[in-house]
Amino acid sequence: MRHRSVADLMTPTAVAVQRGTSFKEIARLLDEYGITAVPVVDEENRPVGVVSEADLLRRHTAKDGPSTAEAMMSSPAVTARPSWTAVEAARLMERHRVKRLPVVDADGRLIGVLSRSDLLQLFLRRDRSIQEEIREDVIVRILRLSPSAVHIDVDEGRVTLSGTLERPGLGPILVRLCETVDGVVEVVDRMTYEEGAGAS
């Protein structure tokens, strides 16, 4: 199974600002592009921080000190790599409580931005695509079962498995594998097993 990566989901042309960008210019960019935060980059396009709507509001309320990106940004920038899985990126977002991650290449240069809404694209996969991946990758390629051995019903990402298996031990394995398929929200196990299966 191939999980979609950060590179698959990110917005490749990232809006970024320099350290000296002003409060008003940052506010204009957030409004123009409909985003909630913007990376701050150095002269070599490497992220050094992030300015969010919350940072702007905090500075506006405080009304003290310079109103440049460098003065307002949260630093250092929490970044992701394009090869990461969506799960790795989501965990990093959760751990640092951020909504957007600048994505950097091997040299640390900005190549895109990944947002929470980008991650939600995983759950907008078509049910038919999920069904085909489970049948071809999980049932046939990994478990080496006949494609007709398990009936797979997918509705809005909710997978229901039914049919009869020879070995009871395959049931939990099948469920766990299905849960790792991109776009699966829930797995319902309605499998049955041949009478006497697993007996010594």
PDB file of C-alpha atoms in Angstrom:
ATOM      1  CA  MET A   1       0.000   0.000   0.000  1.00  0.00           C
ATOM      2  CA  ARG A   2       1.272   3.464  -0.812  1.00  0.00           C
ATOM      3  CA  HIS A   3       0.308   6.161   1.666  1.00  0.00           C
ATOM      4  CA  ARG A   4      -0.011   9.650   0.300  1.00  0.00           C
ATOM      5  CA  SER A   5       2.921  11.810   1.303  1.00  0.00           C
ATOM      6  CA  VAL A   6       3.314  15.437   2.316  1.00  0.00           C
ATOM      7  CA  ALA A   7       4.502  16.127  -1.250  1.00  0.00           C
ATOM      8  CA  ASP A   8       1.186  14.744  -2.587  1.00  0.00           C
ATOM      9  CA  LEU A   9      -0.931  16.936  -0.306  1.00  0.00           C
ATOM     10  CA  MET A  10       0.957  20.203   0.182  1.00  0.00           C
ATOM     11  CA  THR A  11       0.396  23.476  -1.646  1.00  0.00           C
ATOM     12  CA  PRO A  12       3.614  23.694  -3.686  1.00  0.00           C
ATOM     13  CA  THR A  13       3.753  27.456  -4.218  1.00  0.00           C
ATOM     14  CA  ALA A  14       4.049  28.801  -0.701  1.00  0.00           C
ATOM     15  CA  VAL A  15       3.310  32.419   0.182  1.00  0.00           C
ATOM     16  CA  ALA A  16       6.194  33.642   2.341  1.00  0.00           C
ATOM     17  CA  VAL A  17       7.485  36.917   3.791  1.00  0.00           C
ATOM     18  CA  GLN A  18      10.875  38.318   4.760  1.00  0.00           C
ATOM     19  CA  ARG A  19      11.970  39.270   8.271  1.00  0.00           C
ATOM     20  CA  GLY A  20      11.306  42.950   7.587  1.00  0.00           C
ATOM     21  CA  THR A  21       7.792  42.560   6.109  1.00  0.00           C
ATOM     22  CA  SER A  22       5.346  44.906   7.857  1.00  0.00           C
ATOM     23  CA  PHE A  23       2.245  44.130   9.910  1.00  0.00           C
ATOM     24  CA  LYS A  24      -0.084  45.578   7.251  1.00  0.00           C
ATOM     25  CA  GLU A  25       1.550  43.668   4.390  1.00  0.00           C
ATOM     26  CA  ILE A  26       1.270  40.373   6.289  1.00  0.00           C
ATOM     27  CA  ALA A  27      -2.396  41.079   7.115  1.00  0.00           C
ATOM     28  CA  ARG A  28      -3.039  41.827   3.432  1.00  0.00           C
ATOM     29  CA  LEU A  29      -1.407  38.554   2.316  1.00  0.00           C
ATOM     30  CA  LEU A  30      -3.394  36.476   4.819  1.00  0.00           C
ATOM     31  CA  ASP A  31      -6.601  38.062   3.573  1.00  0.00           C
ATOM     32  CA  GLU A  32      -5.711  37.873  -0.145  1.00  0.00           C
ATOM     33  CA  TYR A  33      -4.772  34.185  -0.072  1.00  0.00           C
ATOM     34  CA  GLY A  34      -7.319  33.078   2.529  1.00  0.00           C
ATOM     35  CA  ILE A  35      -4.667  31.624   4.828  1.00  0.00           C
ATOM     36  CA  THR A  36      -4.165  31.786   8.603  1.00  0.00           C
ATOM     37  CA  ALA A  37      -0.363  31.927   8.795  1.00  0.00           C
ATOM     38  CA  VAL A  38       2.667  32.649   6.635  1.00  0.00           C
ATOM     39  CA  PRO A  39       6.283  31.406   6.852  1.00  0.00           C
ATOM     40  CA  VAL A  40       9.067  33.936   7.410  1.00  0.00           C
ATOM     41  CA  VAL A  41      12.164  33.099   5.324  1.00  0.00           C
ATOM     42  CA  ASP A  42      15.766  34.296   5.271  1.00  0.00           C
ATOM     43  CA  GLU A  43      17.761  35.410   2.244  1.00  0.00           C
ATOM     44  CA  GLU A  44      18.240  31.784   1.142  1.00  0.00           C
ATOM     45  CA  ASN A  45      14.518  30.970   1.369  1.00  0.00           C
ATOM     46  CA  ARG A  46      14.922  28.939   4.577  1.00  0.00           C
ATOM     47  CA  PRO A  47      12.041  29.268   7.087  1.00  0.00           C
ATOM     48  CA  VAL A  48      13.086  31.004  10.310  1.00  0.00           C
ATOM     49  CA  GLY A  49       9.626  31.395  11.812  1.00  0.00           C
ATOM     50  CA  VAL A  50       5.894  31.696  11.184  1.00  0.00           C
ATOM     51  CA  VAL A  51       3.511  34.635  11.644  1.00  0.00           C
ATOM     52  CA  SER A  52      -0.109  33.662  12.311  1.00  0.00           C
ATOM     53  CA  GLU A  53      -3.349  35.586  12.689  1.00  0.00           C
ATOM     54  CA  ALA A  54      -2.948  35.099  16.445  1.00  0.00           C
ATOM     55  CA  ASP A  55       0.494  36.764  16.307  1.00  0.00           C
ATOM     56  CA  LEU A  56      -0.964  39.756  14.457  1.00  0.00           C
ATOM     57  CA  LEU A  57      -3.812  40.126  16.937  1.00  0.00           C
ATOM     58  CA  ARG A  58      -1.407  39.843  19.872  1.00  0.00           C
ATOM     59  CA  ARG A  59       0.831  42.588  18.462  1.00  0.00           C
ATOM     60  CA  HIS A  60      -2.146  44.807  17.625  1.00  0.00           C
ATOM     61  CA  THR A  61      -3.453  44.468  21.185  1.00  0.00           C
ATOM     62  CA  ALA A  62      -0.056  45.047  22.805  1.00  0.00           C
ATOM     63  CA  LYS A  63       0.776  48.047  20.577  1.00  0.00           C
ATOM     64  CA  ASP A  64       4.434  47.982  21.632  1.00  0.00           C
ATOM     65  CA  GLY A  65       7.662  47.282  19.791  1.00  0.00           C
ATOM     66  CA  PRO A  66       8.316  46.962  16.040  1.00  0.00           C
ATOM     67  CA  SER A  67       5.593  45.473  13.862  1.00  0.00           C
ATOM     68  CA  THR A  68       7.799  43.461  11.514  1.00  0.00           C
ATOM     69  CA  ALA A  69       7.577  39.764  10.723  1.00  0.00           C
ATOM     70  CA  GLU A  70      10.765  39.093  12.704  1.00  0.00           C
ATOM     71  CA  ALA A  71       9.359  40.792  15.811  1.00  0.00           C
ATOM     72  CA  MET A  72       5.992  39.013  15.639  1.00  0.00           C
ATOM     73  CA  MET A  73       6.900  35.519  14.408  1.00  0.00           C
ATOM     74  CA  SER A  74       6.902  32.288  16.371  1.00  0.00           C
ATOM     75  CA  SER A  75      10.395  30.825  16.080  1.00  0.00           C
ATOM     76  CA  PRO A  76      11.965  28.459  15.204  1.00  0.00           C
ATOM     77  CA  ALA A  77       9.681  27.317  12.404  1.00  0.00           C
ATOM     78  CA  VAL A  78       8.223  23.812  12.784  1.00  0.00           C
ATOM     79  CA  THR A  79       8.787  22.223   9.371  1.00  0.00           C
ATOM     80  CA  ALA A  80       7.969  19.020   7.492  1.00  0.00           C
ATOM     81  CA  ARG A  81       9.734  17.065   4.750  1.00  0.00           C
ATOM     82  CA  PRO A  82       8.016  16.159   1.444  1.00  0.00           C
ATOM     83  CA  SER A  83       8.702  12.436   1.921  1.00  0.00           C
ATOM     84  CA  TRP A  84       6.841  12.246   5.241  1.00  0.00           C
ATOM     85  CA  THR A  85       3.498  10.469   5.451  1.00  0.00           C
ATOM     86  CA  ALA A  86       0.374  12.451   6.231  1.00  0.00           C
ATOM     87  CA  VAL A  87       0.252  10.726   9.630  1.00  0.00           C
ATOM     88  CA  GLU A  88       3.750  11.960  10.543  1.00  0.00           C
ATOM     89  CA  ALA A  89       2.809  15.516   9.580  1.00  0.00           C
ATOM     90  CA  ALA A  90      -0.489  15.369  11.478  1.00  0.00           C
ATOM     91  CA  ARG A  91       1.294  14.168  14.624  1.00  0.00           C
ATOM     92  CA  LEU A  92       3.785  17.042  14.371  1.00  0.00           C
ATOM     93  CA  MET A  93       0.935  19.544  13.986  1.00  0.00           C
ATOM     94  CA  GLU A  94      -0.808  18.096  17.025  1.00  0.00           C
ATOM     95  CA  ARG A  95       2.355  18.044  19.131  1.00  0.00           C
ATOM     96  CA  HIS A  96       3.202  21.682  18.389  1.00  0.00           C
ATOM     97  CA  ARG A  97      -0.437  22.840  18.137  1.00  0.00           C
ATOM     98  CA  VAL A  98       0.004  24.448  14.734  1.00  0.00           C
ATOM     99  CA  LYS A  99      -2.359  24.520  11.760  1.00  0.00           C
ATOM    100  CA  ARG A 100       0.210  24.828   8.963  1.00  0.00           C
ATOM    101  CA  LEU A 101       3.682  23.380   8.346  1.00  0.00           C
ATOM    102  CA  PRO A 102       6.257  24.893   5.985  1.00  0.00           C
ATOM    103  CA  VAL A 103       7.664  22.050   3.860  1.00  0.00           C
ATOM    104  CA  VAL A 104      11.407  22.145   3.202  1.00  0.00           C
ATOM    105  CA  ASP A 105      13.770  20.263   0.904  1.00  0.00           C
ATOM    106  CA  ALA A 106      17.017  18.527   1.902  1.00  0.00           C
ATOM    107  CA  ASP A 107      18.769  21.910   2.064  1.00  0.00           C
ATOM    108  CA  GLY A 108      16.114  23.381   4.351  1.00  0.00           C
ATOM    109  CA  ARG A 109      14.642  25.638   1.654  1.00  0.00           C
ATOM    110  CA  LEU A 110      10.906  26.296   1.485  1.00  0.00           C
ATOM    111  CA  ILE A 111       9.123  24.306  -1.248  1.00  0.00           C
ATOM    112  CA  GLY A 112       5.517  24.341  -0.030  1.00  0.00           C
ATOM    113  CA  VAL A 113       3.087  24.521   2.862  1.00  0.00           C
ATOM    114  CA  LEU A 114       0.897  21.795   4.349  1.00  0.00           C
ATOM    115  CA  SER A 115      -2.287  22.826   6.161  1.00  0.00           C
ATOM    116  CA  ARG A 116      -4.895  20.944   8.167  1.00  0.00           C
ATOM    117  CA  SER A 117      -7.307  21.347   5.269  1.00  0.00           C
ATOM    118  CA  ASP A 118      -4.756  19.641   2.983  1.00  0.00           C
ATOM    119  CA  LEU A 119      -4.693  16.658   5.360  1.00  0.00           C
ATOM    120  CA  LEU A 120      -8.483  16.467   5.241  1.00  0.00           C
ATOM    121  CA  GLN A 121      -8.200  15.645   1.535  1.00  0.00           C
ATOM    122  CA  LEU A 122      -7.293  12.117   2.627  1.00  0.00           C
ATOM    123  CA  PHE A 123     -10.819  11.610   3.897  1.00  0.00           C
ATOM    124  CA  LEU A 124     -12.347  12.867   0.667  1.00  0.00           C
ATOM    125  CA  ARG A 125     -11.088   9.850  -1.298  1.00  0.00           C
ATOM    126  CA  ARG A 126     -13.787   8.181  -3.343  1.00  0.00           C
ATOM    127  CA  ASP A 127     -15.280   5.083  -1.737  1.00  0.00           C
ATOM    128  CA  ARG A 128     -14.561   3.110  -4.910  1.00  0.00           C
ATOM    129  CA  SER A 129     -10.828   3.940  -4.691  1.00  0.00           C
ATOM    130  CA  ILE A 130     -10.724   2.772  -1.073  1.00  0.00           C
ATOM    131  CA  GLN A 131     -12.580  -0.410  -1.974  1.00  0.00           C
ATOM    132  CA  GLU A 132     -10.186  -1.180  -4.853  1.00  0.00           C
ATOM    133  CA  GLU A 133      -7.095  -0.600  -2.709  1.00  0.00           C
ATOM    134  CA  ILE A 134      -8.393  -2.913   0.028  1.00  0.00           C
ATOM    135  CA  ARG A 135      -9.240  -5.638  -2.483  1.00  0.00           C
ATOM    136  CA  GLU A 136      -6.053  -5.431  -4.554  1.00  0.00           C
ATOM    137  CA  ASP A 137      -3.446  -4.546  -1.926  1.00  0.00           C
ATOM    138  CA  VAL A 138      -4.800  -5.954   1.346  1.00  0.00           C
ATOM    139  CA  ILE A 139      -6.839  -8.991   0.286  1.00  0.00           C
ATOM    140  CA  VAL A 140      -4.870 -10.208  -2.728  1.00  0.00           C
ATOM    141  CA  ARG A 141      -1.292  -8.898  -2.465  1.00  0.00           C
ATOM    142  CA  ILE A 142      -0.685  -8.944   1.314  1.00  0.00           C
ATOM    143  CA  LEU A 143      -3.007 -11.666   2.627  1.00  0.00           C
ATOM    144  CA  ARG A 144      -2.904 -13.717  -0.609  1.00  0.00           C
ATOM    145  CA  LEU A 145      -6.608 -14.464  -0.531  1.00  0.00           C
ATOM    146  CA  SER A 146      -9.012 -14.751  -3.431  1.00  0.00           C
ATOM    147  CA  PRO A 147     -10.508 -11.333  -4.304  1.00  0.00           C
ATOM    148  CA  SER A 148     -13.946 -12.894  -3.795  1.00  0.00           C
ATOM    149  CA  ALA A 149     -13.102 -14.190  -0.297  1.00  0.00           C
ATOM    150  CA  VAL A 150     -14.151 -10.955   1.390  1.00  0.00           C
ATOM    151  CA  HIS A 151     -17.031  -8.655   0.514  1.00  0.00           C
ATOM    152  CA  ILE A 152     -16.006  -5.016   0.953  1.00  0.00           C
ATOM    153  CA  ASP A 153     -18.645  -2.340   1.296  1.00  0.00           C
ATOM    154  CA  VAL A 154     -17.477   1.287   1.626  1.00  0.00           C
ATOM    155  CA  ASP A 155     -19.810   4.144   2.465  1.00  0.00           C
ATOM    156  CA  GLU A 156     -18.382   7.615   3.186  1.00  0.00           C
ATOM    157  CA  GLY A 157     -15.102   6.017   4.264  1.00  0.00           C
ATOM    158  CA  ARG A 158     -16.813   3.495   6.577  1.00  0.00           C
ATOM    159  CA  VAL A 159     -15.649   0.010   5.567  1.00  0.00           C
ATOM    160  CA  THR A 160     -17.783  -3.073   6.282  1.00  0.00           C
ATOM    161  CA  LEU A 161     -16.136  -6.463   5.791  1.00  0.00           C
ATOM    162  CA  SER A 162     -18.194  -9.629   5.393  1.00  0.00           C
ATOM    163  CA  GLY A 163     -17.629 -13.157   4.119  1.00  0.00           C
ATOM    164  CA  THR A 164     -16.174 -16.403   5.449  1.00  0.00           C
ATOM    165  CA  LEU A 165     -12.508 -17.030   6.216  1.00  0.00           C
ATOM    166  CA  GLU A 166     -10.781 -20.315   6.987  1.00  0.00           C
ATOM    167  CA  ARG A 167      -8.542 -18.925   9.734  1.00  0.00           C
ATOM    168  CA  PRO A 168      -9.945 -16.823  12.615  1.00  0.00           C
ATOM    169  CA  GLY A 169      -6.529 -15.215  13.134  1.00  0.00           C
ATOM    170  CA  LEU A 170      -6.839 -13.435   9.805  1.00  0.00           C
ATOM    171  CA  GLY A 171      -9.772 -11.329  11.009  1.00  0.00           C
ATOM    172  CA  PRO A 172      -7.893  -8.911  13.310  1.00  0.00           C
ATOM    173  CA  ILE A 173      -5.026  -8.658  10.808  1.00  0.00           C
ATOM    174  CA  LEU A 174      -7.447  -7.814   8.007  1.00  0.00           C
ATOM    175  CA  VAL A 175      -9.134  -5.111  10.109  1.00  0.00           C
ATOM    176  CA  ARG A 176      -5.826  -3.515  11.131  1.00  0.00           C
ATOM    177  CA  LEU A 177      -4.603  -3.430   7.535  1.00  0.00           C
ATOM    178  CA  CYS A 178      -7.848  -1.840   6.350  1.00  0.00           C
ATOM    179  CA  GLU A 179      -7.589   0.819   9.070  1.00  0.00           C
ATOM    180  CA  THR A 180      -4.233   1.944   7.623  1.00  0.00           C
ATOM    181  CA  VAL A 181      -5.664   2.597   4.142  1.00  0.00           C
ATOM    182  CA  ASP A 182      -5.820   6.328   3.373  1.00  0.00           C
ATOM    183  CA  GLY A 183      -9.383   7.623   3.617  1.00  0.00           C
ATOM    184  CA  VAL A 184     -10.749   4.901   5.898  1.00  0.00           C
ATOM    185  CA  VAL A 185     -12.718   6.399   8.778  1.00  0.00           C
ATOM    186  CA  GLU A 186     -13.948   3.194  10.453  1.00  0.00           C
ATOM    187  CA  VAL A 187     -13.843  -0.573   9.870  1.00  0.00           C
ATOM    188  CA  VAL A 188     -16.776  -2.839  10.797  1.00  0.00           C
ATOM    189  CA  ASP A 189     -15.919  -6.552  11.010  1.00  0.00           C
ATOM    190  CA  ARG A 190     -18.797  -8.877  10.084  1.00  0.00           C
ATOM    191  CA  MET A 191     -16.588 -11.780   9.023  1.00  0.00           C
ATOM    192  CA  THR A 192     -17.484 -15.355   9.892  1.00  0.00           C
ATOM    193  CA  TYR A 193     -15.184 -18.384  10.038  1.00  0.00           C
ATOM    194  CA  GLU A 194     -15.542 -21.928   8.845  1.00  0.00           C
ATOM    195  CA  GLU A 195     -16.772 -24.272  11.546  1.00  0.00           C
ATOM    196  CA  GLY A 196     -13.883 -25.947  13.291  1.00  0.00           C
ATOM    197  CA  ALA A 197     -11.315 -23.558  11.829  1.00  0.00           C
ATOM    198  CA  GLY A 198      -8.317 -23.116  14.057  1.00  0.00           C
ATOM    199  CA  ALA A 199      -8.949 -26.401  15.937  1.00  0.00           C
ATOM    200  CA  SER A 200      -5.948 -28.640  16.541  1.00  0.00           C
TER     201      SER A 200
END
